[in-house]
Short mmCIF file of C-alpha atoms in Angstrom, two decimals:
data_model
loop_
_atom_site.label_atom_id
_atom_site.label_comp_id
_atom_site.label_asym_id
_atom_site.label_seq_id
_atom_site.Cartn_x
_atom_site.Cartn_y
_atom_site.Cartn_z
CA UNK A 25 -61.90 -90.48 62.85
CA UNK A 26 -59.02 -90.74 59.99
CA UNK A 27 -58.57 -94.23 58.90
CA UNK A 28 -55.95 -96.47 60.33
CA UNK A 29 -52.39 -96.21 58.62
CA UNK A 30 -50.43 -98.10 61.07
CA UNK A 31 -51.81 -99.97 63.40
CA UNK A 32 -49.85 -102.22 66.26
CA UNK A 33 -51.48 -105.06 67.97
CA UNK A 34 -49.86 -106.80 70.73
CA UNK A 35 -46.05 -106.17 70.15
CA UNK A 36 -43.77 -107.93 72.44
CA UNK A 37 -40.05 -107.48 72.06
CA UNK A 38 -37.19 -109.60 73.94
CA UNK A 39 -33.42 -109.22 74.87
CA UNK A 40 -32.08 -112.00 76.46
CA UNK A 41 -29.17 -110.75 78.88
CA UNK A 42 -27.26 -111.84 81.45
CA UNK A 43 -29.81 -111.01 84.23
CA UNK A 44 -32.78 -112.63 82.66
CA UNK A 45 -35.11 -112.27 80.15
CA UNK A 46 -35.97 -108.63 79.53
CA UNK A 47 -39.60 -107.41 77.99
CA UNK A 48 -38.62 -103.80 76.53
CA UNK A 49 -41.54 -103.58 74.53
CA UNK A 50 -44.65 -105.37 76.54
CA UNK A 51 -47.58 -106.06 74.88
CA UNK A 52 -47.80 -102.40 72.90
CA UNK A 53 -50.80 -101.71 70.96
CA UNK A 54 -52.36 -98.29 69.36
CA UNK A 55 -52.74 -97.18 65.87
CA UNK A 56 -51.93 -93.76 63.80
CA UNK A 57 -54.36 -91.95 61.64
CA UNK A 58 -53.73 -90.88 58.35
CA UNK A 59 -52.68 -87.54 58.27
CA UNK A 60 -52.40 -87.10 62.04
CA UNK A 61 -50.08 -86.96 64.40
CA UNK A 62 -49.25 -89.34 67.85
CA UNK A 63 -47.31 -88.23 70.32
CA UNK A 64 -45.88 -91.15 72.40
CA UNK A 65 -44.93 -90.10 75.87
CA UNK A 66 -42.94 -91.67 78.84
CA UNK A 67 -39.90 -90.94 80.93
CA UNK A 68 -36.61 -92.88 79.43
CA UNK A 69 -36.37 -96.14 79.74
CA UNK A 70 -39.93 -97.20 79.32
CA UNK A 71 -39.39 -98.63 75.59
CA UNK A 72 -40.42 -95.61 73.55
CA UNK A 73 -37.60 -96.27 71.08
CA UNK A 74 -37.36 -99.89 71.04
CA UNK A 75 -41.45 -99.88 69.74
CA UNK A 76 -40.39 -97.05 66.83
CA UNK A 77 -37.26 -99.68 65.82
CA UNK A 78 -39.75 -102.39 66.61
CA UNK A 79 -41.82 -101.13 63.89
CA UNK A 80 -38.68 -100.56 61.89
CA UNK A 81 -37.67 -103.45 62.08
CA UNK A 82 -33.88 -102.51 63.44
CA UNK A 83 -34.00 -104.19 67.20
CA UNK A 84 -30.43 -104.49 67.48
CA UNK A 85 -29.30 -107.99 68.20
CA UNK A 86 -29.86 -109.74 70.62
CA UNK A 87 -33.08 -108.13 70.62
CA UNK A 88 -35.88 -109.86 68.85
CA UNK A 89 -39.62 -108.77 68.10
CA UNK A 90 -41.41 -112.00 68.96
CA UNK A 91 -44.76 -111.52 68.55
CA UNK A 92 -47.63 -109.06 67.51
CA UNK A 93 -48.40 -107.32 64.47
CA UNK A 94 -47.45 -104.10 62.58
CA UNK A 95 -49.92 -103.41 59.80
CA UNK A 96 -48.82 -100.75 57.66
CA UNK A 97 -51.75 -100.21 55.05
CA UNK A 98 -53.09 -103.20 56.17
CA UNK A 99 -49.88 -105.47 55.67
CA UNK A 100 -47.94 -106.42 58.10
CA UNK A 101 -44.20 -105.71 57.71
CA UNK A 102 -43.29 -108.15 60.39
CA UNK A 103 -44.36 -111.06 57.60
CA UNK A 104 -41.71 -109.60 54.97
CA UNK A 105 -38.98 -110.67 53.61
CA UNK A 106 -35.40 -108.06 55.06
CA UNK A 107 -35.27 -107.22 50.93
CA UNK A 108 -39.22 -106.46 51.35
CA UNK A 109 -39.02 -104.02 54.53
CA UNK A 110 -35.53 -102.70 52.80
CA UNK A 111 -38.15 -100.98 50.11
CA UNK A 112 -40.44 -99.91 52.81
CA UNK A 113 -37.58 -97.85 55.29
CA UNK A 114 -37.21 -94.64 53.81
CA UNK A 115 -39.66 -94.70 51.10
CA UNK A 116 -42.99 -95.38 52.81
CA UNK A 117 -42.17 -95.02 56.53
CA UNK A 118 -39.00 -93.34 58.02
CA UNK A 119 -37.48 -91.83 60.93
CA UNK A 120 -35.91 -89.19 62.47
CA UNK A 121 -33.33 -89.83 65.39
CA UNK A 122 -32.45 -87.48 68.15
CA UNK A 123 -29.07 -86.95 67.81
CA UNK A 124 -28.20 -86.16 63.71
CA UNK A 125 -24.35 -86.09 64.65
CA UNK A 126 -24.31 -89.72 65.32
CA UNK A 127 -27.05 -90.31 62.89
CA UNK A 128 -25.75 -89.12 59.68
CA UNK A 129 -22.41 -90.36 58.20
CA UNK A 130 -19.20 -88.51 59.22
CA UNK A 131 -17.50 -88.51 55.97
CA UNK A 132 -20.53 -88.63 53.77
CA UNK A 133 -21.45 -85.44 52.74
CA UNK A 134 -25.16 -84.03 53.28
CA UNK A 135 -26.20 -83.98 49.45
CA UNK A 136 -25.20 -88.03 49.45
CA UNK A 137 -26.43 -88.76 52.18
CA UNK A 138 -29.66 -87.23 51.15
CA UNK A 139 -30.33 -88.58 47.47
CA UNK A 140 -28.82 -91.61 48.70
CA UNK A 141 -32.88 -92.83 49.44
CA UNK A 142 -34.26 -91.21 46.02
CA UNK A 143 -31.74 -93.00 43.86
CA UNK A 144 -32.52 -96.25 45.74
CA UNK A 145 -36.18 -95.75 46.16
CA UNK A 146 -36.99 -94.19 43.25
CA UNK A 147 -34.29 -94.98 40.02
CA UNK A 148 -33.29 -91.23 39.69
CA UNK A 149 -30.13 -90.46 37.92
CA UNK A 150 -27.79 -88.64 39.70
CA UNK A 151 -28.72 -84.77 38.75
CA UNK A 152 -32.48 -85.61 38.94
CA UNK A 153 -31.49 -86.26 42.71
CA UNK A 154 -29.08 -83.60 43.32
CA UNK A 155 -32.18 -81.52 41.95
CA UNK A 156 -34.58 -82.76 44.25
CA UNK A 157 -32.16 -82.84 47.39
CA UNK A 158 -30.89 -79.17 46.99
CA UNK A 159 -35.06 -78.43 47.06
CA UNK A 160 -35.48 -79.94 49.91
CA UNK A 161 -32.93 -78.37 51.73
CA UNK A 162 -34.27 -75.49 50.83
CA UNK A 163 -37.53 -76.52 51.98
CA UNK A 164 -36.25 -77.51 55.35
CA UNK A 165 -35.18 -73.70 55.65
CA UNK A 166 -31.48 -74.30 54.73
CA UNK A 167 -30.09 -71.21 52.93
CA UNK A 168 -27.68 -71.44 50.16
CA UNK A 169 -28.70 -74.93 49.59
CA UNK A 170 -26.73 -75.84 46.64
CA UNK A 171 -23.23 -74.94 48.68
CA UNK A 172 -24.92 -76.65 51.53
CA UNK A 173 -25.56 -79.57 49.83
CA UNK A 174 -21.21 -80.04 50.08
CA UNK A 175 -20.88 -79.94 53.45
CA UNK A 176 -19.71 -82.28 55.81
CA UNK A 177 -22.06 -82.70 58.85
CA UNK A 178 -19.18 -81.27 61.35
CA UNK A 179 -19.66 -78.39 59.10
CA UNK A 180 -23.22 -77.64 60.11
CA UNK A 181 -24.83 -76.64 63.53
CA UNK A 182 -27.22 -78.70 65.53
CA UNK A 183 -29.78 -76.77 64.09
CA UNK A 184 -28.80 -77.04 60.72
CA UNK A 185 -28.35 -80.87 60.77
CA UNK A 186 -31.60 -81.77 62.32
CA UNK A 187 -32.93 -79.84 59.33
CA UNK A 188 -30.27 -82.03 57.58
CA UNK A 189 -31.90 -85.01 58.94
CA UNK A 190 -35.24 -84.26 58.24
CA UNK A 191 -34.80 -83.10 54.61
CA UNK A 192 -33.04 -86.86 54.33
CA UNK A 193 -36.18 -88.58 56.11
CA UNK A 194 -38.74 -86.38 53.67
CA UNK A 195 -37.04 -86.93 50.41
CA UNK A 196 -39.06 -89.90 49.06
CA UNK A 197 -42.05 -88.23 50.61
CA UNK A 198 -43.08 -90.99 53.14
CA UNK A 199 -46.78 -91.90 54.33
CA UNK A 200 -45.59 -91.88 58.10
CA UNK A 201 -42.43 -90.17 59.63
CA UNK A 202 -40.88 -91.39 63.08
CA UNK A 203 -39.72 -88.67 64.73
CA UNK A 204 -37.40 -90.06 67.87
CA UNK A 205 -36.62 -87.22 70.23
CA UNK A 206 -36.10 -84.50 67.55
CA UNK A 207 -35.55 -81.64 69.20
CA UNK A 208 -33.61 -82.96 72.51
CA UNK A 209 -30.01 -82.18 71.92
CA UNK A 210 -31.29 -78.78 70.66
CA UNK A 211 -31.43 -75.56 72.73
CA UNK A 212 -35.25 -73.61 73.19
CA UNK A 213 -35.17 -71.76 70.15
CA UNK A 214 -33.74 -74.19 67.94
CA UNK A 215 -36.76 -76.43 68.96
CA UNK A 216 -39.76 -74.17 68.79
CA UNK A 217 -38.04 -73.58 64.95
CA UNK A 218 -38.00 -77.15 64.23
CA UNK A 219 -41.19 -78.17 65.73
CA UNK A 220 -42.93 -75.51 63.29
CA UNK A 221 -40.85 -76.70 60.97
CA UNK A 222 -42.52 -80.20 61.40
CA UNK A 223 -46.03 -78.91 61.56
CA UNK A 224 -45.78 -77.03 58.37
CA UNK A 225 -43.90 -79.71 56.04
CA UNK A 226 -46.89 -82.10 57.87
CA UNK A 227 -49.64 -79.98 56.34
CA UNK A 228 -48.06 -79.27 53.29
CA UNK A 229 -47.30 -83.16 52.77
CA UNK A 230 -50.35 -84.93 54.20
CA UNK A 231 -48.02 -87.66 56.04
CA UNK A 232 -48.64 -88.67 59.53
CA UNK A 233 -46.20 -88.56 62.53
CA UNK A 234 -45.23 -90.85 65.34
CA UNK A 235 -43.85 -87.90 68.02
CA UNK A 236 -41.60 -89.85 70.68
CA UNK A 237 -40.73 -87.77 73.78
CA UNK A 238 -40.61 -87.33 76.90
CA UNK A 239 -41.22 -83.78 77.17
CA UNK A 240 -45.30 -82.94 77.31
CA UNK A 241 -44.81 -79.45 76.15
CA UNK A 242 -43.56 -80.29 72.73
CA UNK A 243 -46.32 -82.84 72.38
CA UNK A 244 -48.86 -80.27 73.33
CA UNK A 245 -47.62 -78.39 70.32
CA UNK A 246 -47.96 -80.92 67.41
CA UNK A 247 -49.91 -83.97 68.84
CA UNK A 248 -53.69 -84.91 67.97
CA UNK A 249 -53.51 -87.98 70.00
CA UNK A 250 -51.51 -88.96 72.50
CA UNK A 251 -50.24 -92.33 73.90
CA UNK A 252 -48.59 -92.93 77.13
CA UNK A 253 -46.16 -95.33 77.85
CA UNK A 254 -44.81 -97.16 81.23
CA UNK A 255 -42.45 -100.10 81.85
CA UNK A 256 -42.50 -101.42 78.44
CA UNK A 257 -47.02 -101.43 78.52
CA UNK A 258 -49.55 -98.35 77.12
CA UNK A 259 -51.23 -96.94 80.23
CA UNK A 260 -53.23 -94.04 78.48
CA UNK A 261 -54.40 -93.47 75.03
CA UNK A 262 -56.68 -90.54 74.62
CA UNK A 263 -56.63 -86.99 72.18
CA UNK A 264 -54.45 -85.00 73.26
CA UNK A 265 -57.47 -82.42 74.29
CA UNK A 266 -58.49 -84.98 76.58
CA UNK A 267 -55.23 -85.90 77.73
CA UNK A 268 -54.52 -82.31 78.92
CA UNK A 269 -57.38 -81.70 80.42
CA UNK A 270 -58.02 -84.69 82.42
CA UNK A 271 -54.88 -87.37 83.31
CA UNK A 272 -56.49 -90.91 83.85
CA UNK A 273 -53.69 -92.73 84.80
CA UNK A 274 -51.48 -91.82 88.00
CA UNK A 275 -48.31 -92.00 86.10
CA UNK A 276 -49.69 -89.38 83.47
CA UNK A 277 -50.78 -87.02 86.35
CA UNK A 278 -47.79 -87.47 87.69
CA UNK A 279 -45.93 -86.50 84.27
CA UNK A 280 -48.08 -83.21 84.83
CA UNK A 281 -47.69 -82.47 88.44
CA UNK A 282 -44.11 -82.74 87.98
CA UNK A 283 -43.77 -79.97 85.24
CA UNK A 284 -43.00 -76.38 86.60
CA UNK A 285 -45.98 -73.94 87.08
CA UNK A 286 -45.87 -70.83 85.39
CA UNK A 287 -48.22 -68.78 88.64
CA UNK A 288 -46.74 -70.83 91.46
CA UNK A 289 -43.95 -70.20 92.88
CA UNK A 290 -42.13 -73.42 93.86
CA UNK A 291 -38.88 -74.06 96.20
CA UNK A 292 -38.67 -77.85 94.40
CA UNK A 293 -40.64 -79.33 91.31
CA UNK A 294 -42.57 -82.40 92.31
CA UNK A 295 -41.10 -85.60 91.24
CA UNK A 296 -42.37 -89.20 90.35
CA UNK A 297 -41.08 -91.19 93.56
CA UNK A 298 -38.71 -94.39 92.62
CA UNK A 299 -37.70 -95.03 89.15
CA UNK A 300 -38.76 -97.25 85.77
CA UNK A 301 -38.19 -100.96 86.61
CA UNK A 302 -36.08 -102.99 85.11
CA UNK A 303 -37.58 -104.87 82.11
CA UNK A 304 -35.93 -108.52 83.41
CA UNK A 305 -37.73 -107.68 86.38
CA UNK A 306 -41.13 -106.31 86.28
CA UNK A 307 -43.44 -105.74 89.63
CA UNK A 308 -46.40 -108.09 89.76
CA UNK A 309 -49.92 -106.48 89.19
CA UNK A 310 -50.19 -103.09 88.12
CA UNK A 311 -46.45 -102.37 86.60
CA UNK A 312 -46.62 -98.97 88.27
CA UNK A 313 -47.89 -99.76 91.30
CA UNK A 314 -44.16 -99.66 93.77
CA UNK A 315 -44.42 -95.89 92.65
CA UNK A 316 -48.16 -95.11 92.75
CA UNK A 317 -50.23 -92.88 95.35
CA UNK A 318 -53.35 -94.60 94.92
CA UNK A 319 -52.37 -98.42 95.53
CA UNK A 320 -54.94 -100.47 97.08
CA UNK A 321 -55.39 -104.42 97.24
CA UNK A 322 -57.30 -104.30 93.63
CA UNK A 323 -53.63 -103.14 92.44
CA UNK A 324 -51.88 -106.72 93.04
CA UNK A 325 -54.38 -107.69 89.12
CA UNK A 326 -52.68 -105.77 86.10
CA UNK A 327 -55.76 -104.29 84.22
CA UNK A 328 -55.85 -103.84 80.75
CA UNK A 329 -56.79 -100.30 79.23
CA UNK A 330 -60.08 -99.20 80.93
CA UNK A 331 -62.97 -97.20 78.74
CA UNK A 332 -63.60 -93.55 80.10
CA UNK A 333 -65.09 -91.18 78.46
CA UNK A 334 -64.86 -90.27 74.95
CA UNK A 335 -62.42 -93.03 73.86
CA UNK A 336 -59.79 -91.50 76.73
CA UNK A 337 -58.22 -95.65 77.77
CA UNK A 338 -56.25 -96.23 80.80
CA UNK A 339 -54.89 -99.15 82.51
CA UNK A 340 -55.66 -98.30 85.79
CA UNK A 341 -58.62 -99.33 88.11
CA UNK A 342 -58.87 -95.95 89.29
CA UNK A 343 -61.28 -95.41 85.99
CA UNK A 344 -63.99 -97.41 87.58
CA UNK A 345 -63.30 -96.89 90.95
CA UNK A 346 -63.31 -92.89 90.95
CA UNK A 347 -63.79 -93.26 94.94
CA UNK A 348 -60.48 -93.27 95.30
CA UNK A 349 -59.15 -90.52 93.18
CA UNK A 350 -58.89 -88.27 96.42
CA UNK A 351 -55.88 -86.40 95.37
CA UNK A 352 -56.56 -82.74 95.10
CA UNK A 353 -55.67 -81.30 91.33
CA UNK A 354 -52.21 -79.47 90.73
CA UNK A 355 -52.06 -76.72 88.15
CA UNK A 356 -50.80 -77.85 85.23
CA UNK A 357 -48.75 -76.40 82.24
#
């Protein structure tokens, strides 16, 4: 096992609102290996993004991070100083939102926007950047880079901006990259070019990479581990081997039984019943419980994340008590 280069413990962020006090992020804990990458799964709305900005440090306001810890190399960025974490965003850890067209700057052109990180991060004049952000352009698989490097982002397509964005997010070559949905508003091909994309710049660079989605497929294709994420709460943490082959939790089985079947032919695609709570108002017990197949009386205790086998966690009862797992398996993609 790589050693630890982030590691979250306990992070709990709040929004008050007009409904109540809402728990986005719930008690979140798991770590990322050097080198490796974590896929974090869950439908939306269960607070994949709000732990990535957590981490960040960019909760929008009202939102607050009120307790936990974020240990980057062992120091926790929720101790610094905004000037401190400033020098950390984009030059040790950064991130890579979903949609680049409200991401990058309108009337900023690419180039700009690009060595805008490497002349803050790292002092370079002005044509030591332009140098190094025309090469990684190029190494994002942009051709003609240095006419690129003018363009506007309206100028570019999807494809070409996520590429954009990623070039931008690599430039000060980062430890960890946070990779938020970055290949959603992108069409098949586009994505199975920017997920290799991802996998070689990752082996070429040595950084690790938080993978948020909500789409197993992709994570099948890049993730070593994989963490899985309900109603604000982890309820599975296992590699992504493990994962696959054998769902703990009923919400991750459910993520699977719901995906179409290649061999089967199917009039409808099985569907999680009811929907993600509201974070002001979270069920008592077992947060997934109103939704769940398996509910019995020992659901009405939350449990924390259960031991299986080889260090596959999930907070569900259902890992000691494999009585009740009755439910016949479904294939799965």
């Amino acid at each position: 096992m790589s050693a630890a280069l982030l590691e979250i413990s306990d992070l709990r962020t709040e929004f008050d609102t007009d409904d109540g006090l809402s728990v986005p992020v719930d008690g979140v804990s798991f770590s990322i290996p050097e080198g490796k990458t974590v896929g974090l799964v869950g439908e939306s709305g269960c607070g994949k993004s709000l732990t990535a900005l957590s981490v960040m440090r960019l909760v929008p306001p009202p939102g607050r991070t009120v307790s936990g810890q974020v240990a980057f190399r062992k120091r926790d960025l929720l101790s610094l100083s905004e000037r401190q974490m400033r020098e950390v965003r984009g030059r040790d850890i950064s991130m890579i939102f979903q949609e680049p067209m409200t991401s990058l700057n309108p009337v900023m052109r690419i180039g700009a926007q690009i060595i805008e990180p490497i002349v803050l991060h790292e002092g370079a004049s002005r044509r030591e950047a332009r140098e190094r952000g025309v090469e990684m352009l190029e190494k994002v698989g942009i051709p003609e880079a240095s006419r690129r490097f003018y363009d506007y982002p309206h100028q570019m397509s999807g494809g070409m901006r996520q590429r954009a964005m990623i070039a931008m997010a690599l430039s000060c070559g980062p430890a960890l990259v946070i990779a938020d949905e970055p290949t959603t508003a992108l069409d098949v091909t586009i994505q199975a070019q920017i997920l290799e994309l991802l996998r070689t710049l990752q082996a070429e660079m040595g950084m690790s990479v938080l993978l948020i989605t909500h789409d197993l497929s992709v994570v099948a294709q890049l993730a070593d581990e994989v963490v899985v994420m309900y109603a604000g709460s982890i309820v599975e943490r296992a590699s992504a081997e493990n994962l696959y082959a054998h769902p703990l939790h009923p919400y991750t089985e459910g993520l699977f039984d719901s995906l179409p079947g290649f061999h089967a032919r199917q009039e409808r695609l099985n569907v999680i019943r009811g929907q993600v709570p509201d974070p002001t108002h979270y069920p008592g017990g077992c947060k997934f419980r109103p939704r769940c197949s398996y509910e019995y009386e020992k659901c009405a205790e939350r449990p924390g994340l259960l031991k299986g086998t080889d260090e596959h966690l999930a907070a569900c009862w259902l890992v000691e008590d494999t009585e009740r797992r009755k439910k016949p398996q479904t294939q799965r993609v």
